[in-house]
CSV table of C-alpha atoms and ligand atoms in Angstrom, one decimal:
chain,number,residue,atom,x,y,z
A,1,MET,CA,53.0,68.3,156.2
A,2,LYS,CA,55.6,68.5,159.0
A,3,LYS,CA,55.8,71.9,160.6
A,4,ILE,CA,59.0,73.7,160.0
A,5,ASN,CA,60.4,74.8,163.3
A,6,PHE,CA,60.6,78.5,164.0
A,7,LEU,CA,64.4,78.9,163.8
A,8,THR,CA,64.5,77.1,160.5
A,9,GLN,CA,61.7,79.4,159.2
A,10,ILE,CA,63.7,82.5,160.1
A,11,LEU,CA,66.9,81.2,158.5
A,12,ILE,CA,64.9,80.3,155.3
A,13,ALA,CA,63.6,83.9,155.3
A,14,PHE,CA,67.0,85.2,155.7
A,15,VAL,CA,68.6,83.2,153.0
A,16,ALA,CA,65.8,84.0,150.6
A,17,ALA,CA,66.2,87.7,151.4
A,18,VAL,CA,69.9,87.6,150.5
A,19,ILE,CA,69.2,85.8,147.3
A,20,LEU,CA,66.3,88.0,146.1
A,21,GLY,CA,68.0,91.1,147.2
A,22,ALA,CA,71.0,90.3,145.2
A,23,ILE,CA,68.9,89.4,142.1
A,24,PHE,CA,66.5,92.3,142.2
A,25,GLY,CA,68.9,95.0,143.5
A,26,PRO,CA,67.3,98.2,144.7
A,27,ASP,CA,63.9,97.3,143.3
A,28,ILE,CA,63.5,94.9,146.1
A,29,ALA,CA,62.7,97.9,148.4
A,30,VAL,CA,59.1,97.1,147.6
A,31,VAL,CA,59.1,94.6,150.5
A,32,ALA,CA,60.6,97.1,153.0
A,33,PRO,CA,57.1,97.8,154.5
A,34,LEU,CA,57.0,94.2,155.6
A,35,GLY,CA,60.1,94.7,157.8
A,36,ASP,CA,58.9,98.1,158.9
A,37,ALA,CA,55.5,96.8,160.0
A,38,PHE,CA,57.1,94.0,162.0
A,39,LEU,CA,59.5,96.4,163.7
A,40,ARG,CA,56.6,98.6,164.7
A,41,LEU,CA,54.6,95.6,166.0
A,42,ILE,CA,57.6,94.6,168.2
A,43,GLN,CA,58.3,98.2,169.2
A,44,PHE,CA,54.8,98.8,170.5
A,45,ILE,CA,55.2,95.9,173.0
A,46,ILE,CA,58.4,97.2,174.6
A,47,ALA,CA,57.3,99.9,177.1
A,48,PRO,CA,54.3,98.1,178.5
A,49,LEU,CA,56.1,94.8,178.7
A,50,ILE,CA,59.0,96.1,180.6
A,51,LEU,CA,56.9,98.0,182.9
A,52,ALA,CA,54.6,95.2,183.7
A,53,THR,CA,57.0,92.3,184.1
A,54,LEU,CA,59.5,94.4,186.0
A,55,VAL,CA,56.9,95.7,188.5
A,56,VAL,CA,55.8,92.1,189.1
A,57,GLY,CA,59.3,90.9,189.5
A,58,VAL,CA,60.4,93.7,191.9
A,59,ALA,CA,57.2,93.6,194.0
A,60,GLY,CA,57.8,89.8,194.4
A,61,THR,CA,61.3,90.5,195.9
A,62,GLY,CA,60.4,93.7,197.7
A,63,ASP,CA,63.9,93.5,199.2
A,64,LEU,CA,65.8,96.8,198.6
A,65,GLN,CA,69.1,95.2,199.4
A,66,LYS,CA,68.7,92.3,197.1
A,67,MET,CA,67.7,94.6,194.4
A,68,GLY,CA,70.7,96.8,194.9
A,69,ARG,CA,73.0,93.7,194.9
A,70,LEU,CA,71.3,92.4,191.8
A,71,GLY,CA,71.7,95.7,190.0
A,72,GLY,CA,75.3,96.0,191.0
A,73,LYS,CA,76.1,92.5,189.8
A,74,THR,CA,74.3,93.1,186.6
A,75,VAL,CA,76.2,96.4,185.8
A,76,ALA,CA,79.6,94.8,186.9
A,77,TYR,CA,79.0,91.9,184.6
A,78,TYR,CA,78.1,93.9,181.6
A,79,LEU,CA,80.9,96.4,182.1
A,80,ALA,CA,83.4,93.4,182.4
A,81,THR,CA,82.3,91.8,179.2
A,82,SER,CA,82.3,95.2,177.3
A,83,ALA,CA,86.0,95.7,178.5
A,84,ILE,CA,86.9,92.4,177.2
A,85,ALA,CA,85.1,93.1,173.9
A,86,ILE,CA,86.8,96.3,173.2
A,87,SER,CA,90.2,94.7,173.8
A,88,LEU,CA,89.3,92.0,171.5
A,89,GLY,CA,88.3,94.6,168.9
A,90,LEU,CA,91.5,96.4,169.3
A,91,GLY,CA,93.4,93.0,169.0
A,92,MET,CA,91.6,92.2,165.7
A,93,GLY,CA,92.3,95.8,164.5
A,94,PHE,CA,96.0,95.2,165.0
A,95,LEU,CA,95.9,91.6,163.5
A,96,PHE,CA,94.0,92.6,160.3
A,97,SER,CA,95.4,96.1,160.0
A,98,PRO,CA,92.3,97.0,158.0
A,99,GLY,CA,93.3,100.6,157.5
A,100,ALA,CA,96.8,100.0,156.2
A,101,GLY,CA,97.3,100.9,152.5
A,102,VAL,CA,93.5,101.0,151.7
A,103,ASP,CA,92.3,102.9,148.7
A,104,ILE,CA,88.8,104.0,149.2
A,105,PRO,CA,86.9,105.3,146.1
A,106,PRO,CA,85.8,108.8,146.8
A,107,GLU,CA,82.2,108.1,146.1
A,108,SER,CA,82.0,105.7,148.9
A,109,ILE,CA,83.2,108.2,151.4
A,110,ASP,CA,80.2,109.7,153.1
A,111,GLU,CA,81.4,113.3,154.0
A,112,THR,CA,78.2,114.3,155.7
A,113,ALA,CA,78.6,111.4,158.1
A,114,ALA,CA,81.2,113.4,160.0
A,115,ASP,CA,78.6,116.0,161.0
A,116,VAL,CA,76.8,113.7,163.3
A,117,GLU,CA,75.4,115.0,166.4
A,118,GLN,CA,77.7,114.9,169.4
A,119,PRO,CA,76.5,112.5,172.1
A,120,GLU,CA,75.6,113.9,175.6
A,121,GLY,CA,78.1,113.8,178.3
A,122,VAL,CA,78.2,111.2,181.2
A,123,VAL,CA,76.6,113.4,183.8
A,124,ASP,CA,73.6,114.1,181.7
A,125,THR,CA,73.2,110.5,180.7
A,126,LEU,CA,73.1,109.6,184.4
A,127,LEU,CA,70.6,112.4,185.3
A,128,ASN,CA,68.4,111.4,182.4
A,129,ILE,CA,67.6,108.1,184.1
A,130,ILE,CA,65.4,110.0,186.5
A,131,PRO,CA,62.1,110.7,184.7
A,132,THR,CA,60.5,114.0,185.4
A,133,ASN,CA,57.3,112.5,184.2
A,134,PRO,CA,56.9,108.6,184.2
A,135,PHE,CA,54.2,108.8,181.6
A,136,GLU,CA,56.3,110.8,179.4
A,137,ALA,CA,59.0,108.0,179.8
A,138,LEU,CA,56.4,105.4,178.7
A,139,VAL,CA,55.2,107.6,175.8
A,140,GLU,CA,58.7,108.1,174.5
A,141,GLY,CA,59.8,104.5,175.2
A,142,ASN,CA,62.8,105.7,177.3
A,143,ILE,CA,63.9,102.3,178.6
A,144,LEU,CA,66.2,103.4,181.5
A,145,GLN,CA,63.4,105.8,182.8
A,146,ILE,CA,60.8,103.1,182.5
A,147,ILE,CA,63.1,100.7,184.5
A,148,PHE,CA,63.5,103.5,187.1
A,149,PHE,CA,59.8,104.0,187.4
A,150,ALA,CA,59.0,100.2,187.5
A,151,LEU,CA,61.6,99.7,190.2
A,152,PHE,CA,60.0,102.4,192.4
A,153,LEU,CA,56.5,101.1,191.7
A,154,GLY,CA,57.6,97.5,192.5
A,155,ILE,CA,59.4,98.5,195.7
A,156,ALA,CA,56.5,100.7,196.9
A,157,ILE,CA,53.8,97.9,196.2
A,158,ALA,CA,55.9,95.6,198.3
A,159,ALA,CA,56.2,98.2,201.0
A,160,VAL,CA,52.5,99.0,201.1
A,161,GLY,CA,51.6,95.4,201.3
A,162,GLN,CA,48.0,94.2,201.5
A,163,LYS,CA,46.4,97.5,200.4
A,164,ALA,CA,48.4,97.5,197.2
A,165,ARG,CA,47.3,93.9,196.3
A,166,PRO,CA,44.9,95.1,193.5
A,167,VAL,CA,47.7,97.1,191.9
A,168,LEU,CA,49.9,94.0,191.8
A,169,THR,CA,47.2,91.7,190.6
A,170,PHE,CA,46.5,94.2,187.8
A,171,PHE,CA,50.3,94.2,186.8
A,172,GLU,CA,50.4,90.4,187.0
A,173,GLY,CA,47.5,90.1,184.6
A,174,PHE,CA,48.8,92.7,182.4
A,175,SER,CA,52.3,91.2,182.1
A,176,GLU,CA,50.7,87.9,181.1
A,177,VAL,CA,48.7,89.7,178.4
A,178,MET,CA,51.8,91.4,177.1
A,179,PHE,CA,53.6,88.1,176.9
A,180,LYS,CA,50.7,86.7,175.0
A,181,ILE,CA,50.9,89.6,172.5
A,182,THR,CA,54.6,88.9,172.1
A,183,SER,CA,53.8,85.3,171.3
A,184,PHE,CA,51.4,86.3,168.6
A,185,VAL,CA,53.7,88.9,167.0
A,186,ILE,CA,56.8,86.8,167.0
A,187,LEU,CA,55.0,84.3,164.7
A,188,LEU,CA,55.5,87.0,162.1
A,189,ALA,CA,59.3,87.2,162.6
A,190,PRO,CA,60.3,85.3,159.4
A,191,ILE,CA,58.2,87.8,157.3
A,192,GLY,CA,59.8,90.7,159.3
A,193,VAL,CA,63.4,89.3,158.7
A,194,PHE,CA,62.7,88.9,155.0
A,195,GLY,CA,61.3,92.5,154.8
A,196,LEU,CA,64.4,93.9,156.7
A,197,VAL,CA,67.2,92.1,155.0
A,198,ALA,CA,66.3,92.0,151.3
A,199,PRO,CA,66.3,95.8,150.9
A,200,ILE,CA,69.7,96.0,152.6
A,201,VAL,CA,71.2,93.5,150.3
A,202,GLY,CA,69.4,95.1,147.4
A,203,ASP,CA,70.7,98.5,148.3
A,204,HIS,CA,74.3,97.8,149.1
A,205,GLY,CA,75.0,95.1,146.5
A,206,LEU,CA,78.2,93.3,147.1
A,207,ALA,CA,80.6,95.7,145.4
A,208,ILE,CA,80.7,98.2,148.3
A,209,LEU,CA,82.1,95.5,150.5
A,210,LEU,CA,85.4,95.1,148.7
A,211,PRO,CA,87.7,98.0,149.7
A,212,LEU,CA,86.5,97.8,153.4
A,213,GLY,CA,86.3,94.0,153.4
A,214,LYS,CA,89.0,93.7,156.0
A,215,VAL,CA,87.1,95.9,158.4
A,216,ILE,CA,84.2,93.7,158.1
A,217,LEU,CA,86.3,90.6,158.5
A,218,ALA,CA,87.9,92.0,161.6
A,219,VAL,CA,84.6,93.0,163.2
A,220,ALA,CA,83.1,89.7,162.3
A,221,THR,CA,86.0,87.7,163.5
A,222,ALA,CA,86.1,89.5,166.9
A,223,CYS,CA,82.4,89.1,167.2
A,224,ILE,CA,82.5,85.4,166.7
A,225,LEU,CA,85.5,85.0,169.0
A,226,HIS,CA,83.7,87.0,171.7
A,227,VAL,CA,80.6,84.9,171.5
A,228,ALA,CA,82.5,81.7,171.4
A,229,ILE,CA,85.1,82.3,174.1
A,230,THR,CA,83.8,85.1,176.4
A,231,TYR,CA,80.1,84.1,176.4
A,232,GLY,CA,80.9,80.4,176.0
A,233,LEU,CA,82.9,80.5,179.2
A,234,ALA,CA,80.5,82.8,181.0
A,235,VAL,CA,77.5,80.7,180.2
A,236,LYS,CA,79.4,77.5,181.2
A,237,THR,CA,81.1,78.5,184.4
A,238,LEU,CA,79.0,81.3,185.8
A,239,GLY,CA,75.6,80.2,184.3
A,240,ARG,CA,76.2,76.4,184.5
A,241,MET,CA,74.5,76.0,181.1
A,242,SER,CA,75.8,74.3,178.0
A,243,PRO,CA,76.9,77.0,175.6
A,244,ILE,CA,75.4,75.0,172.7
A,245,LYS,CA,72.0,74.9,174.4
A,246,PHE,CA,72.4,78.6,175.1
A,247,LEU,CA,73.2,79.5,171.5
A,248,LYS,CA,70.3,77.5,170.1
A,249,GLY,CA,67.9,79.0,172.6
A,250,ILE,CA,68.9,82.6,171.8
A,251,ALA,CA,69.4,82.1,168.0
A,252,PRO,CA,66.0,83.6,167.0
A,253,ALA,CA,66.8,86.8,168.9
A,254,GLY,CA,70.3,86.8,167.5
A,255,ILE,CA,69.1,86.6,163.8
A,256,PHE,CA,66.4,89.1,164.4
A,257,ALA,CA,69.0,91.5,165.9
A,258,PHE,CA,71.2,90.9,162.9
A,259,SER,CA,68.4,91.8,160.6
A,260,SER,CA,67.0,94.8,162.4
A,261,ALA,CA,70.2,96.3,163.8
A,262,SER,CA,68.2,97.3,166.9
A,263,SER,CA,68.8,95.6,170.2
A,264,ALA,CA,66.2,97.6,171.8
A,265,GLY,CA,63.8,96.6,169.1
A,266,THR,CA,64.7,93.0,169.6
A,267,LEU,CA,64.0,93.0,173.4
A,268,PRO,CA,60.6,91.4,173.4
A,269,ILE,CA,62.2,88.4,171.4
A,270,THR,CA,65.1,88.3,173.7
A,271,MET,CA,62.8,88.1,176.8
A,272,LYS,CA,60.7,85.4,175.1
A,273,ASN,CA,63.8,83.3,174.2
A,274,THR,CA,65.6,83.6,177.6
A,275,THR,CA,62.5,82.8,179.6
A,276,GLU,CA,61.0,80.0,177.4
A,277,ASN,CA,64.2,78.4,175.9
A,278,LEU,CA,66.7,79.2,178.5
A,279,GLY,CA,64.6,78.9,181.7
A,280,VAL,CA,65.4,82.3,183.1
A,281,SER,CA,62.7,83.6,185.4
A,282,LYS,CA,60.5,86.4,184.1
A,283,GLY,CA,61.5,88.5,187.1
A,284,THR,CA,65.2,88.4,186.2
A,285,SER,CA,64.8,88.6,182.5
A,286,SER,CA,62.6,91.7,182.9
A,287,PHE,CA,65.3,93.5,185.0
A,288,VAL,CA,68.5,92.3,183.5
A,289,LEU,CA,67.5,92.3,179.7
A,290,PRO,CA,66.1,95.9,179.4
A,291,LEU,CA,69.0,97.1,181.4
A,292,GLY,CA,71.4,95.2,179.1
A,293,ALA,CA,69.6,96.5,176.0
A,294,THR,CA,70.4,100.0,177.1
A,295,ILE,CA,73.9,99.8,178.7
A,296,ASN,CA,75.5,96.6,177.5
A,297,MET,CA,76.8,96.8,174.0
A,298,ASP,CA,79.7,94.4,173.6
A,299,GLY,CA,79.4,94.3,169.7
A,300,THR,CA,79.4,98.0,169.6
A,301,ALA,CA,82.6,98.0,171.8
A,302,ILE,CA,84.2,95.6,169.5
A,303,TYR,CA,83.3,97.8,166.5
A,304,GLN,CA,84.7,100.9,168.3
A,305,GLY,CA,88.1,99.1,168.7
A,306,VAL,CA,88.3,98.0,165.2
A,307,ALA,CA,87.1,101.3,163.9
A,308,VAL,CA,89.6,103.3,166.0
A,309,LEU,CA,92.6,101.3,164.7
A,310,PHE,CA,91.2,101.4,161.1
A,311,ILE,CA,91.0,105.2,161.1
A,312,ALA,CA,94.4,105.6,162.9
A,313,GLN,CA,96.0,103.2,160.2
A,314,PHE,CA,94.3,105.0,157.4
A,315,TYR,CA,95.8,108.4,158.5
A,316,GLY,CA,99.1,106.8,159.3
A,317,ILE,CA,98.8,107.8,163.1
A,318,GLU,CA,100.5,105.5,165.6
A,319,LEU,CA,98.6,105.2,168.8
A,320,THR,CA,100.3,105.1,172.2
A,321,MET,CA,99.7,102.6,174.9
A,322,MET,CA,98.0,105.4,176.9
A,323,GLN,CA,95.6,106.2,174.0
A,324,LEU,CA,94.8,102.6,173.6
A,325,LEU,CA,93.9,102.4,177.3
A,326,MET,CA,91.8,105.5,176.9
A,327,VAL,CA,89.9,103.8,174.1
A,328,VAL,CA,89.1,100.8,176.3
A,329,LEU,CA,87.8,103.2,179.0
A,330,ILE,CA,85.9,105.6,176.9
A,331,ALA,CA,84.5,102.9,174.6
A,332,THR,CA,83.2,100.9,177.6
A,333,LEU,CA,81.6,104.0,179.1
A,334,ALA,CA,80.3,105.1,175.6
A,335,SER,CA,78.6,101.8,175.1
A,336,ILE,CA,76.5,102.5,178.2
A,337,GLY,CA,75.2,105.7,176.6
A,338,THR,CA,74.6,104.0,173.2
A,339,ALA,CA,71.0,103.6,172.3
A,340,GLY,CA,69.9,100.2,171.0
A,341,VAL,CA,68.8,101.6,167.7
A,342,PRO,CA,70.4,101.3,164.2
A,343,GLY,CA,73.5,103.4,163.8
A,344,ALA,CA,73.9,104.6,167.3
A,345,GLY,CA,77.4,103.1,167.5
A,346,LEU,CA,78.6,105.4,164.8
A,347,ILE,CA,77.5,108.5,166.8
A,348,MET,CA,79.3,107.2,169.8
A,349,LEU,CA,82.4,106.6,167.8
A,350,THR,CA,82.8,110.5,167.6
A,351,LEU,CA,83.2,110.4,171.4
A,352,VAL,CA,86.0,107.9,171.2
A,353,LEU,CA,87.7,109.6,168.4
A,354,THR,CA,87.6,113.0,170.1
A,355,SER,CA,88.9,111.6,173.3
A,356,ILE,CA,92.3,110.5,171.6
A,357,ASP,CA,92.4,113.4,169.1
A,358,LEU,CA,91.7,111.3,166.0
A,359,PRO,CA,90.3,113.1,162.9
A,360,LEU,CA,86.5,113.0,163.1
A,361,GLU,CA,86.4,112.8,159.3
A,362,GLY,CA,87.4,109.2,159.7
A,363,ILE,CA,83.8,108.4,160.5
A,364,ALA,CA,83.0,109.2,156.8
A,365,LEU,CA,85.3,106.3,155.7
A,366,ILE,CA,83.2,103.6,157.3
A,367,ALA,CA,79.7,105.2,157.2
A,368,GLY,CA,79.0,103.5,153.9
A,369,ILE,CA,79.3,100.0,155.5
A,370,ASP,CA,78.0,101.0,158.9
A,371,ARG,CA,74.8,99.1,158.4
A,372,ILE,CA,76.6,95.9,157.8
A,373,LEU,CA,78.9,96.3,160.8
A,374,ASP,CA,75.7,97.3,162.7
A,375,MET,CA,74.2,93.9,162.0
A,376,PHE,CA,77.1,92.0,163.5
A,377,ARG,CA,77.5,94.2,166.5
A,378,THR,CA,73.8,94.3,167.3
A,379,SER,CA,73.6,90.4,167.3
A,380,VAL,CA,76.5,90.3,169.7
A,381,ASN,CA,74.9,93.1,171.8
A,382,VAL,CA,71.7,90.9,172.1
A,383,VAL,CA,73.3,87.7,172.8
A,384,GLY,CA,75.5,89.3,175.4
A,385,ASP,CA,72.4,90.7,177.1
A,386,ALA,CA,71.1,87.2,177.3
A,387,THR,CA,74.3,85.8,178.8
A,388,GLY,CA,73.8,88.3,181.5
A,389,ALA,CA,70.3,87.1,182.2
A,390,VAL,CA,71.4,83.5,182.4
A,391,VAL,CA,74.4,84.2,184.6
A,392,ILE,CA,72.5,86.4,187.0
A,393,ASP,CA,69.4,84.2,187.1
A,394,ARG,CA,71.6,81.1,188.0
A,395,ASN,CA,73.1,83.0,190.9
A,396,GLU,CA,70.5,85.1,192.2
A,397,PRO,CA,67.1,84.8,190.5
A,398,LEU,CA,64.8,87.7,190.9
A,399,ASP,CA,61.8,85.5,191.2
A,400,GLU,CA,58.3,86.3,190.4
A,401,ASP,CA,55.9,87.1,193.2
A,402,GLU,CA,55.4,83.8,195.0
A,403,HIS,CA,51.7,84.5,194.8
A,404,THR,CA,51.8,84.7,191.1
A,405,ALA,CA,53.5,81.3,190.7
A,406,GLU,CA,51.1,79.7,193.2
A,407,GLU,CA,47.9,81.2,192.2
A,408,LYS,CA,48.1,80.3,188.6
B,1,LIG,N1,72.5,99.0,166.6
B,1,LIG,C1,73.2,98.8,167.8
B,1,LIG,C2,72.1,98.1,168.7
B,1,LIG,O1,71.0,98.4,168.6
B,1,LIG,C3,73.8,99.9,168.5
B,1,LIG,C4,74.9,100.3,167.6
B,1,LIG,O2,74.8,101.0,166.6
B,1,LIG,O3,76.1,100.0,167.9
B,1,LIG,O4,72.5,97.5,169.6
């Protein structure tokens, strides 16, 4: 029998999950452990994978100036795409006017959602990048802190030179092993997708979508436009790669992000897709992607734009130009602090709403469909991270240690 290719397998699992979820309703929750097991398998790879690959990548460069330049470019690229994303979200919010004249049945308003925890401030977020204990960072899976530790380790290994050779050899071998584990685990992705998606469809049914259909439509349209236009152009011009090839290569990660609503959880798949399908060097992908998974959230930014306008329209509040600009600024910054886990965007929305004095209760209106919006925004977050890897790698690859490439 001809082997079905991996992408097709994932798509089949996805469609089967939607159909069976719709047929069996909440009872389909029995398959949820399949999804959870897969997510756990993927998550257990993240911390050691980032540490090992990034140490090797940085030690290979050993050039502080280059690292600084690369970091600056990466952050600038991600901030720019996020600002475009939020503007697109606002545009679609105006176009679809999802909050004008909607009548939301009281049972689908989740009052408790407005009590979400307030996110931490910008200074604390920045300070938190420095780990007080690198092992704690690894244990907790704090990605920015792991990046910080790995950068230092890599730079110091390069600075020490010959004597640090065994440490580098260890990390080289270790990173190969982690990539191997990733390959094994990813074979199970279709089962994971099925286990994640079927319970969501079974739980939500299709009825909940109706009153808020326009919000979903506005978010989905903005997401598709952002991928097609912003990413298409970025990949083609800055990355010199065909957008079709790019989308095909990153599709498994995009679909898994859609199913899991976690860009951090998708990270190992994103790294595998970019290195194997898109030809990005491991050094670049291990630096740019984890950074992207934590600070780059274009889908989330789009969602903030639509949600702000939806809530303003619902309460009949007209926003001034100043407030809109404020939304662009705050949402771009907020997306840096958003964790790549399900539902994080909803928490960051409180920050944006507070900054322009919109009622926080507005959050309760969309909380019921947040998971569905989360699926769209997370795929865009992940695909956006991958565009960063392609663009940066084509212009300034953070190559693996020369010794690694040659000695193999
Ligand atoms: N779930 C999103 C992610 O993991 C974050 C969000 O809630 O917007 O990228």
